[in-house]
GROMACS .gro file of C-alpha atoms in nm:
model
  393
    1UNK     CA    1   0.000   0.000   0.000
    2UNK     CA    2   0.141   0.354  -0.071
    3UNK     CA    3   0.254   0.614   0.152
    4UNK     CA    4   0.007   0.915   0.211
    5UNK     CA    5   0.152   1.227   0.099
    6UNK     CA    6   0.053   1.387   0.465
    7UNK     CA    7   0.215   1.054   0.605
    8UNK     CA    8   0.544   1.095   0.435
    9UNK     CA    9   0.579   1.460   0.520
   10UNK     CA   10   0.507   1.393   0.881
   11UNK     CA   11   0.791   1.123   0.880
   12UNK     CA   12   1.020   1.307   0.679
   13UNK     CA   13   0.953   1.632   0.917
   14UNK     CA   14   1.078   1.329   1.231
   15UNK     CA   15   1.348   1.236   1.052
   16UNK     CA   16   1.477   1.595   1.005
   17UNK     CA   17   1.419   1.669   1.344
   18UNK     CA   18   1.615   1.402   1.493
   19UNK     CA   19   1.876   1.446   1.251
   20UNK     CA   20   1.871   1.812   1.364
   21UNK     CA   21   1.864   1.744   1.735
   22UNK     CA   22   2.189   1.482   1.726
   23UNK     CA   23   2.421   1.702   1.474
   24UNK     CA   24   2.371   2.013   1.670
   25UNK     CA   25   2.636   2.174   1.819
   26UNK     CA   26   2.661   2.238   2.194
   27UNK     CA   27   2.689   2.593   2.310
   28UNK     CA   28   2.848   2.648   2.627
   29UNK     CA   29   2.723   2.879   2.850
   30UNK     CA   30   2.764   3.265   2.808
   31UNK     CA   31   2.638   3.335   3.183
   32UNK     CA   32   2.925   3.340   3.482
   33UNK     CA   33   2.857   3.130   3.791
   34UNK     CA   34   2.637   3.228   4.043
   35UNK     CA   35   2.829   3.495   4.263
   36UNK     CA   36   3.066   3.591   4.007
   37UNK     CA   37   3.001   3.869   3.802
   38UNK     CA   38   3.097   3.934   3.421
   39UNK     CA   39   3.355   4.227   3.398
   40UNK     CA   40   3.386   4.462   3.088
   41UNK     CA   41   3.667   4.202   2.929
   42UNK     CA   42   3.443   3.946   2.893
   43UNK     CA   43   3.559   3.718   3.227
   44UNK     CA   44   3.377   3.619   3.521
   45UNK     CA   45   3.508   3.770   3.853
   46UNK     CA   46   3.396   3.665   4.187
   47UNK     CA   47   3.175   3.919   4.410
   48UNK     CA   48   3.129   3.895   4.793
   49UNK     CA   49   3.049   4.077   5.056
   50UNK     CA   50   3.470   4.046   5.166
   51UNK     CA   51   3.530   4.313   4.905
   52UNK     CA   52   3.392   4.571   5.142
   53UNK     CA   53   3.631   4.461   5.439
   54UNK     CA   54   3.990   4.694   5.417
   55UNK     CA   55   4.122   4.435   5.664
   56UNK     CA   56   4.461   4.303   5.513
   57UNK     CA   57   4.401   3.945   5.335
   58UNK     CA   58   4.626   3.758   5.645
   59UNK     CA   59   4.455   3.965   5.897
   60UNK     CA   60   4.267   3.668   6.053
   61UNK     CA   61   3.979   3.873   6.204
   62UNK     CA   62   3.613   3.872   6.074
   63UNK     CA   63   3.631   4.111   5.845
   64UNK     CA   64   3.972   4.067   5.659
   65UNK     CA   65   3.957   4.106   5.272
   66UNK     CA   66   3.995   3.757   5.076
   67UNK     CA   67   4.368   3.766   4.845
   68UNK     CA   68   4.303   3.842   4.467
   69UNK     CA   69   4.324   3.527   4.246
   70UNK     CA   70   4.554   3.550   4.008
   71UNK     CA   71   4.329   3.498   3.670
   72UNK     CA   72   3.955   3.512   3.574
   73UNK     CA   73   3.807   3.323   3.300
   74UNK     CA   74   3.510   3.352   3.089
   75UNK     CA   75   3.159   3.183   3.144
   76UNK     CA   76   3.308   2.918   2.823
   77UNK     CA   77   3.661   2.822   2.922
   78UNK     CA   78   3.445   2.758   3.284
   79UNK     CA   79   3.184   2.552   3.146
   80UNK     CA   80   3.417   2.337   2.929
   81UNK     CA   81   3.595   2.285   3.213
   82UNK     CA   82   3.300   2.161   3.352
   83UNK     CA   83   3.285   1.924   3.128
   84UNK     CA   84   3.580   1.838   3.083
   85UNK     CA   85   3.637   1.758   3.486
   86UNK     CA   86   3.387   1.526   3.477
   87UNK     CA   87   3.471   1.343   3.103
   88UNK     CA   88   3.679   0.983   3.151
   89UNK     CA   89   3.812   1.047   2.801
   90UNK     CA   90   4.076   1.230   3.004
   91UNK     CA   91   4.267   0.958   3.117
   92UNK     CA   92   4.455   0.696   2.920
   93UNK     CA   93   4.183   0.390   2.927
   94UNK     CA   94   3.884   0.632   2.926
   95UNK     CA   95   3.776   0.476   3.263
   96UNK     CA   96   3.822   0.731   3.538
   97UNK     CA   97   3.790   1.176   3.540
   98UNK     CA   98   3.868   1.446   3.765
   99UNK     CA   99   3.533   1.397   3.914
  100UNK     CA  100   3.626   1.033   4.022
  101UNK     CA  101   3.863   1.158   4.309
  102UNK     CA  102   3.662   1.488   4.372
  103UNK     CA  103   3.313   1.412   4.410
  104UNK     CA  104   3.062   1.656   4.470
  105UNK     CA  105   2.892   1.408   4.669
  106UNK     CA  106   3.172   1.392   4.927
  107UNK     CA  107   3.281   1.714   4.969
  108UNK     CA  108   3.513   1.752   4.615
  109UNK     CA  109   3.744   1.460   4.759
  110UNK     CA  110   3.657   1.118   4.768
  111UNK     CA  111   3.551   0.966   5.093
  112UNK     CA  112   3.899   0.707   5.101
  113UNK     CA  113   4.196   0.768   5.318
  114UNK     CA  114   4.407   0.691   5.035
  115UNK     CA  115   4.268   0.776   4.624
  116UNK     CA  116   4.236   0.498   4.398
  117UNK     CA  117   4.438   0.550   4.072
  118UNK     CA  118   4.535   0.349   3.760
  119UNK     CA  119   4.382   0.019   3.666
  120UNK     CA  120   4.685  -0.274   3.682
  121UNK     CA  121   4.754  -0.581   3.459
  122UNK     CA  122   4.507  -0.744   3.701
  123UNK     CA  123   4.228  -0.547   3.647
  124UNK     CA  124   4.283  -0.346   4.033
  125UNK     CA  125   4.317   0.001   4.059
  126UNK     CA  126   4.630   0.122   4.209
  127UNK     CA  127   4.602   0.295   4.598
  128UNK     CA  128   4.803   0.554   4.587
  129UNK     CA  129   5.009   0.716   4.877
  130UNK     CA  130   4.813   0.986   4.951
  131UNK     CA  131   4.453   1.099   4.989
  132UNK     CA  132   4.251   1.306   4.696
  133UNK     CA  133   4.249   1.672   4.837
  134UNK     CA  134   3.931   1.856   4.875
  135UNK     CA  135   3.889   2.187   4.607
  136UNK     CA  136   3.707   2.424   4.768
  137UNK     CA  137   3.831   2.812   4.694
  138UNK     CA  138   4.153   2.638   4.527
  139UNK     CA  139   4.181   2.976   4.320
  140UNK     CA  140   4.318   3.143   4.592
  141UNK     CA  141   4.598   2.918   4.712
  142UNK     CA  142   4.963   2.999   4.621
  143UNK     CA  143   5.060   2.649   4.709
  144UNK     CA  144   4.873   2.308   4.546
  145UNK     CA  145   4.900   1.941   4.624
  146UNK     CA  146   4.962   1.806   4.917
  147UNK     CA  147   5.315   1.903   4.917
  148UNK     CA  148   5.295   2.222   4.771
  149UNK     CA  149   5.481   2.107   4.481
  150UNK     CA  150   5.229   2.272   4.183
  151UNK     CA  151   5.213   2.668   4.193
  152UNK     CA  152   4.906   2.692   4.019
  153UNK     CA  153   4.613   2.557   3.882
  154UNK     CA  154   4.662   2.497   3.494
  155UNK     CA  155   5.036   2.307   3.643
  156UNK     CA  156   4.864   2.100   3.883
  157UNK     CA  157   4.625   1.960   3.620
  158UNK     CA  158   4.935   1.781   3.443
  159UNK     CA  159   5.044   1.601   3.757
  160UNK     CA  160   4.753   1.343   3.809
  161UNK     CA  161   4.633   1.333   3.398
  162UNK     CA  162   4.998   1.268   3.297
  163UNK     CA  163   5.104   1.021   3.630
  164UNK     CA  164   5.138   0.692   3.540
  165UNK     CA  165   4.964   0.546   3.867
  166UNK     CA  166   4.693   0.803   3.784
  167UNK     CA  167   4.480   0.892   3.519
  168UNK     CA  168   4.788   0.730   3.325
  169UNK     CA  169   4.784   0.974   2.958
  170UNK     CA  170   5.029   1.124   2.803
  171UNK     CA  171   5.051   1.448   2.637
  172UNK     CA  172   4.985   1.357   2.302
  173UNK     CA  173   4.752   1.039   2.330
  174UNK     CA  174   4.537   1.337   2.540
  175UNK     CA  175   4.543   1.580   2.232
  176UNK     CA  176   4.488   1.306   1.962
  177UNK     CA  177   4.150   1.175   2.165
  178UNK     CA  178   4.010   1.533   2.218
  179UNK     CA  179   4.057   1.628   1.867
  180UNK     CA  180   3.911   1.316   1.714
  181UNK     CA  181   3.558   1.450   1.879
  182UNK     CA  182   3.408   1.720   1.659
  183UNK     CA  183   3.226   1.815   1.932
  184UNK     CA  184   3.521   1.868   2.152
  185UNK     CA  185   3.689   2.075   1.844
  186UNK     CA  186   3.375   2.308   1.800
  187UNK     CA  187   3.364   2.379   2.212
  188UNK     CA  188   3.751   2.412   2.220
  189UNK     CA  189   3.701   2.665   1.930
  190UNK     CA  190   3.428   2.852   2.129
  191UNK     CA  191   3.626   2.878   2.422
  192UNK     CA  192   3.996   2.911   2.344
  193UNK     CA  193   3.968   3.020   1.974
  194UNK     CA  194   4.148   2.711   1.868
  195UNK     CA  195   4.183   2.307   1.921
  196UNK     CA  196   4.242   2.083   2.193
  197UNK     CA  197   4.537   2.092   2.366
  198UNK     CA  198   4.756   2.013   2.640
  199UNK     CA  199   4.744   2.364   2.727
  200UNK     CA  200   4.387   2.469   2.653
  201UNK     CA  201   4.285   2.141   2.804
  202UNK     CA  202   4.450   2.250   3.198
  203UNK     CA  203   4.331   2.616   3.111
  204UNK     CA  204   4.010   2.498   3.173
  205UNK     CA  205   3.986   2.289   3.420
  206UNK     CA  206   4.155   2.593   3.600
  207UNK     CA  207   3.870   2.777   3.474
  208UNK     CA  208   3.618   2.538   3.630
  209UNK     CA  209   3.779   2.447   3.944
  210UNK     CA  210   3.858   2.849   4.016
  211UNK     CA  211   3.463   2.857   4.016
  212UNK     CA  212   3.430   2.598   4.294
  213UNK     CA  213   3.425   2.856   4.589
  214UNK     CA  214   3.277   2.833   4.944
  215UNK     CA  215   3.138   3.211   5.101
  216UNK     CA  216   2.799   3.181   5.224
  217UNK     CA  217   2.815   2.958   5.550
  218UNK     CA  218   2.695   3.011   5.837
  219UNK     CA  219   3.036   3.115   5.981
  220UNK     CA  220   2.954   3.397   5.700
  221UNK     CA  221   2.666   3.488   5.777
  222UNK     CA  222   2.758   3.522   6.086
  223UNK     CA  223   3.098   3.728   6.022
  224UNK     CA  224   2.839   4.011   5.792
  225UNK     CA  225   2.646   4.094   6.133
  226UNK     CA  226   2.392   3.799   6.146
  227UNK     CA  227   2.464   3.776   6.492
  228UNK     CA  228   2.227   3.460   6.513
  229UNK     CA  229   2.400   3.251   6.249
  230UNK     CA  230   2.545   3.041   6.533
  231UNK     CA  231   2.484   2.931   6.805
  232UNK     CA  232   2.656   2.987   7.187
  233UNK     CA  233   2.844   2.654   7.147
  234UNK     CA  234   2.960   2.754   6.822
  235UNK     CA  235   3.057   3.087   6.941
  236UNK     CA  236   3.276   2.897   7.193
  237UNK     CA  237   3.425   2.725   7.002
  238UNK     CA  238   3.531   2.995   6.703
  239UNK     CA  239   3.712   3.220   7.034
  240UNK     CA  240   3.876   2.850   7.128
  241UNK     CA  241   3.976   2.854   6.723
  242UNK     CA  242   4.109   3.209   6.747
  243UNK     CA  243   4.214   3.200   7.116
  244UNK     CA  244   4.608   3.219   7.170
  245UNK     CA  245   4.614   2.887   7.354
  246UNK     CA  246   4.457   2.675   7.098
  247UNK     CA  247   4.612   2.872   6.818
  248UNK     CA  248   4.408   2.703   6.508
  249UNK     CA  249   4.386   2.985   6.353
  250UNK     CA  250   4.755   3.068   6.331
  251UNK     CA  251   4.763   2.856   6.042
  252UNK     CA  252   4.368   2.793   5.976
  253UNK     CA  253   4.347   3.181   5.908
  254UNK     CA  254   3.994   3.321   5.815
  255UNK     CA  255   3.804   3.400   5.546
  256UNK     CA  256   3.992   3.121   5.385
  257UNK     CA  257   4.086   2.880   5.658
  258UNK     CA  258   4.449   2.787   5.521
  259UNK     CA  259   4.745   3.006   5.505
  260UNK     CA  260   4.873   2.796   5.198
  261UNK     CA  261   5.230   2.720   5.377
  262UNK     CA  262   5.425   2.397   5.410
  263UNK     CA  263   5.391   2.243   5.792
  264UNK     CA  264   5.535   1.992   5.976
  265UNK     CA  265   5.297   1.895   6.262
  266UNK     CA  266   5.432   1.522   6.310
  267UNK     CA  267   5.122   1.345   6.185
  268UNK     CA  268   5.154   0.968   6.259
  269UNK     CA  269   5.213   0.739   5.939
  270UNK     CA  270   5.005   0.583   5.713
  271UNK     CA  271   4.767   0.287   5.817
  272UNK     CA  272   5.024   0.057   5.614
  273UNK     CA  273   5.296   0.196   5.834
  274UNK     CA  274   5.480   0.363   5.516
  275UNK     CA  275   5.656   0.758   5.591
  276UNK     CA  276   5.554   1.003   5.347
  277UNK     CA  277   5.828   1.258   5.299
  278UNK     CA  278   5.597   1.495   5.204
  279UNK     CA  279   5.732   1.796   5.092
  280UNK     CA  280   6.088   1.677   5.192
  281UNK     CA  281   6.057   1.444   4.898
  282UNK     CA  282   6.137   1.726   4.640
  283UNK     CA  283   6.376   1.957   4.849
  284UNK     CA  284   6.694   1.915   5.044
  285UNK     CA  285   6.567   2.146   5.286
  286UNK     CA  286   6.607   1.968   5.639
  287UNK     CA  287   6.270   2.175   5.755
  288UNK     CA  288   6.044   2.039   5.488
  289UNK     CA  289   6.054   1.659   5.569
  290UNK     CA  290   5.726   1.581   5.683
  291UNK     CA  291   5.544   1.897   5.548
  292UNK     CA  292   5.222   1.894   5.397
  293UNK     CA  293   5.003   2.205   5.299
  294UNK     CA  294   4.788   2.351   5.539
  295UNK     CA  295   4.457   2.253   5.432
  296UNK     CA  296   4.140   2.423   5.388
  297UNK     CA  297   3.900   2.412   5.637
  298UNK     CA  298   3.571   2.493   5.458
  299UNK     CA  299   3.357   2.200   5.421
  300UNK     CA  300   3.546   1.983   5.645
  301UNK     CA  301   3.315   1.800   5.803
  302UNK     CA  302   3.214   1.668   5.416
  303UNK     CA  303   3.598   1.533   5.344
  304UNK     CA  304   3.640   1.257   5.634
  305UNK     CA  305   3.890   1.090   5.704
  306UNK     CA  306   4.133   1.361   5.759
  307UNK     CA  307   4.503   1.417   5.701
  308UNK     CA  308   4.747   1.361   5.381
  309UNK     CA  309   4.676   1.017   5.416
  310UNK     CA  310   4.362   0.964   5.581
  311UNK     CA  311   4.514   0.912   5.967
  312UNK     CA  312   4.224   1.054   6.153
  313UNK     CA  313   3.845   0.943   6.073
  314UNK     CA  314   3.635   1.218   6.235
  315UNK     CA  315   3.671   1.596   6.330
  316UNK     CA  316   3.685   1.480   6.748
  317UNK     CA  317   4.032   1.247   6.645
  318UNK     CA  318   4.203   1.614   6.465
  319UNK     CA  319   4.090   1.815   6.744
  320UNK     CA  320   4.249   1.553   7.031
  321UNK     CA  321   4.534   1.528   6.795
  322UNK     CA  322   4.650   1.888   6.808
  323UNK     CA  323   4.510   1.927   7.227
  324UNK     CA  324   4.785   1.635   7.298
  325UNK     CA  325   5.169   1.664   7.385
  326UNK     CA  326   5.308   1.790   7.079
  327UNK     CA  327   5.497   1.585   6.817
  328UNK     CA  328   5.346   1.241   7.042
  329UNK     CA  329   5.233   1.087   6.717
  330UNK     CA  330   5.535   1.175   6.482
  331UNK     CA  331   5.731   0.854   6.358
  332UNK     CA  332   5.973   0.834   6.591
  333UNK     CA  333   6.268   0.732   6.333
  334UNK     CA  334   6.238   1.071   6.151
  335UNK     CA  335   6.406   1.409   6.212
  336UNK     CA  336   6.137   1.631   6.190
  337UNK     CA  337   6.098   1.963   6.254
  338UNK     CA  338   5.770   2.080   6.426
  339UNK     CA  339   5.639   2.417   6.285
  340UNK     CA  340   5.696   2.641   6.595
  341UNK     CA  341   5.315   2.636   6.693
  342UNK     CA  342   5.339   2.245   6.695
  343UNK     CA  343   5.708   2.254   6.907
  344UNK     CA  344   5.600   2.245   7.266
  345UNK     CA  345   5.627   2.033   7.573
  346UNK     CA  346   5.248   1.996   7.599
  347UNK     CA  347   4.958   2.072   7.420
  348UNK     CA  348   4.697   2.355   7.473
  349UNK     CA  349   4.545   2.097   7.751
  350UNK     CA  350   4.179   2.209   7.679
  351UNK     CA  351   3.880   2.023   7.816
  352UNK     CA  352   3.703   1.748   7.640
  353UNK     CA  353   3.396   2.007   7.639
  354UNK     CA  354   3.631   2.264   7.500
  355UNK     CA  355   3.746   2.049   7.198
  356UNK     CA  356   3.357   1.959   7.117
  357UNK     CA  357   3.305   2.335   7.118
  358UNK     CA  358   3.603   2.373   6.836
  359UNK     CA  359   3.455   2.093   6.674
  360UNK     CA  360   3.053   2.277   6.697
  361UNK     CA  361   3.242   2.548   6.522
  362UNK     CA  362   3.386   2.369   6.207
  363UNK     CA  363   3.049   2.289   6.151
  364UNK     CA  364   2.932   2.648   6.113
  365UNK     CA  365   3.203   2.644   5.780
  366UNK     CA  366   2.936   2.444   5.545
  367UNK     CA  367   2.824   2.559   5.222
  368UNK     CA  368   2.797   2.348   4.915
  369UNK     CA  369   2.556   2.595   4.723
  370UNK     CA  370   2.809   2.658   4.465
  371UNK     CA  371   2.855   2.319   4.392
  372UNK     CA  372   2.878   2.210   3.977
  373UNK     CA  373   2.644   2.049   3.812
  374UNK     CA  374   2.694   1.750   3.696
  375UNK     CA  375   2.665   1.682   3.318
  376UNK     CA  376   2.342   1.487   3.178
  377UNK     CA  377   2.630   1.342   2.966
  378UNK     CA  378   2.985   1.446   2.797
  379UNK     CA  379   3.078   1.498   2.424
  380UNK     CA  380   3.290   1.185   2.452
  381UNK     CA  381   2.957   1.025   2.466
  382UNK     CA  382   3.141   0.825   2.790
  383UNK     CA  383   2.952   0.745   3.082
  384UNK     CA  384   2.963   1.029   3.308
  385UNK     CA  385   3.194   0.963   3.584
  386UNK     CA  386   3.180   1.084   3.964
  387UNK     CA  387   3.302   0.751   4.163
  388UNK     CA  388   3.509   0.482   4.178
  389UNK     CA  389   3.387   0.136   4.243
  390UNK     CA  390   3.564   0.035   4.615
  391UNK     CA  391   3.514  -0.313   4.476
  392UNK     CA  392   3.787  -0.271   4.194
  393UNK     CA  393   3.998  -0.254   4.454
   0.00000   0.00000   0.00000
């Protein structure tokens, strides 16, 4: 029997529009993140209420002024670094992305004391020595990685796509994928003005990951005159935080909660028993064995377990660390020297109440309502990846 003229249109009309709808090309957003503003060049630059604060950056207090980043991107380079971050065609079996060791779900880390990398011969992914660190406010940091050994964004980016027990690629096996996918071309194109590359690629996951910022706690709320914000326990425990005995905020130092600088508090080792150098590993200096970067403390109470490698499982084990004699956990076979607010015959010696108070406090530091979202899917056309299975362990 023969097609009806009105019947053929209406499936040739379907047939266009799905052609249409899987050959179009995919715009990336021309809008900045929420909280960031677009400036007269075109790039997104962030906007709180810490711009009105003439406190100096170090200051500590309430109202100290945050430290200028040192780039701003535009809503594109951002949003394919969006998708890039969470793409597996990243790494070198297209089986793991950014997003696998920073998970939104678990505070932009991953939940493990130790991150899972690289898939062996034998089908197990590698642990490697040290946990996945959380990214909130990275933009501001001089100092990246555990041992402060990247200097900024865009250079950290190489160290786990191009490590061999990580996401295992290589520079040009990365390039060659990326510009195989039109799609990938046309957004590269759109944001960078020309193809995928090893350098355009780390541009913008800078891009994204310098929108991942933390501002509007509680702890903020309460620091622009929202008196109520917290509570009295709370309150407590922030003048414990700032108080001279305790001393967390000597290197905790608000708005951002981290100085950025190298520290050697004599953490204990490793479950496995294994001594992690940290920043010793890569300098000769005698006062760097056993340093790690002083982390952010902004959604800490979504990153558990705690430390480089995962030593201490809640918020009550950090707190009792640091309120004990001094260096009484530090392996005992390693010069180290303590960062002068560690090096002390005994510890603040605060009250059991008194570290639940500091503890109350770090609560008053979540805010997750800039947190990305997640991709409906990737131009790789890969499954969209935010976790790890445990059980390829």
């Amino acid at each position: 029997m023969a097609m009806r003229p009105i019947a053929l249109s209406i499936l040739l009309v379907l047939s266009m529009s799905v052609f249409c709808a899987s050959s179009s090309e995919l715009i990336l957003s021309d809008q900045c993140p929420a909280s960031f503003e677009k400036t007269a060049q075109g790039t997104c630059q962030l906007r709180t209420l810490y711009d009105f604060y003439d406190s100096p950056a170090d200051h500590g207090g309430l109202r100290a002024r945050l430290p200028q980043v040192t780039r701003n991107y535009t809503p594109q380079q951002i949003d394919l670094g969006r998708y890039l971050f969470f793409d597996p065609v990243l790494s070198a079996k297209q089986d793991m992305a950014c997003a696998s060791c920073h998970q939104p779900s678990k505070g932009l880390a991953d939940g493990r004391a130790r991150a899972l990398g690289a898939r062996q011969p034998d089908g197990r992914r590698t642990e490697l020595p040290r946990g996945a660190p959380a990214l909130w406010n990275v933009a501001f940091l001089q100092r990246l990685m555990w041992d402060g050994s990247a200097a900024d964004l865009a250079s950290q980016a190489q160290r786990p796509l191009f490590a061999p027990q990580e996401m295992g690629n290589t520079a040009q096996h990365l390039e060659t994928s990326l510009n195989q996918i039109p799609e990938y071309r046309a957004l590269f194109e759109q944001a960078f003005g020309r193809p995928p590359s090893v350098e355009t690629v780390t541009e913008a996951l800078a891009a994204f990951q310098s929108s991942l910022v933390s501002f509007n706690s509680r702890y903020d709320r309460y620091v622009h005159g929202d008196t109520e914000a917290i509570n009295a326990q709370e309150v407590r425990g922030y003048n414990i935080f700032r108080g001279f005995v305790a001393r967390c905020s000597q290197c905790h130092v608000p708005p951002l909660f981290t100085d950025s600088e190298l520290a050697v508090i004599g953490a204990p080792n490793a479950a496995d028993g294994a001594f992690d150098a940290g920043a010793g590993s890569t300098s000769k200096d005698p006062n760097l064995l056993g340093a790690f970067r002083v982390p952010t403390l902004r959604n800490i109470t979504r990153s558990a377990p705690y430390f480089h490698a995962g030593q201490f499982k809640t918020l009550g084990e950090v707190v009792h660390f640091y309120n004990d004699t001094r260096g009484h956990a530090a392996p005992k076979d390693a010069p180290l020297k303590l960062h002068w607010q560690i090096h002390m015959t005994r510890g603040p010696q605060l009250s059991l109440e008194e570290e639940h108070d500091i503890v109350a406090f770090l609560n008053t530091l979540e805010d997750e309502l800039m947190l990305p979202a997640i991709p409906a899917a990737v131009p790789s056309g890969l499954p969209v990846t935010t976790d790890l299975n445990p059980e390829s362990l």
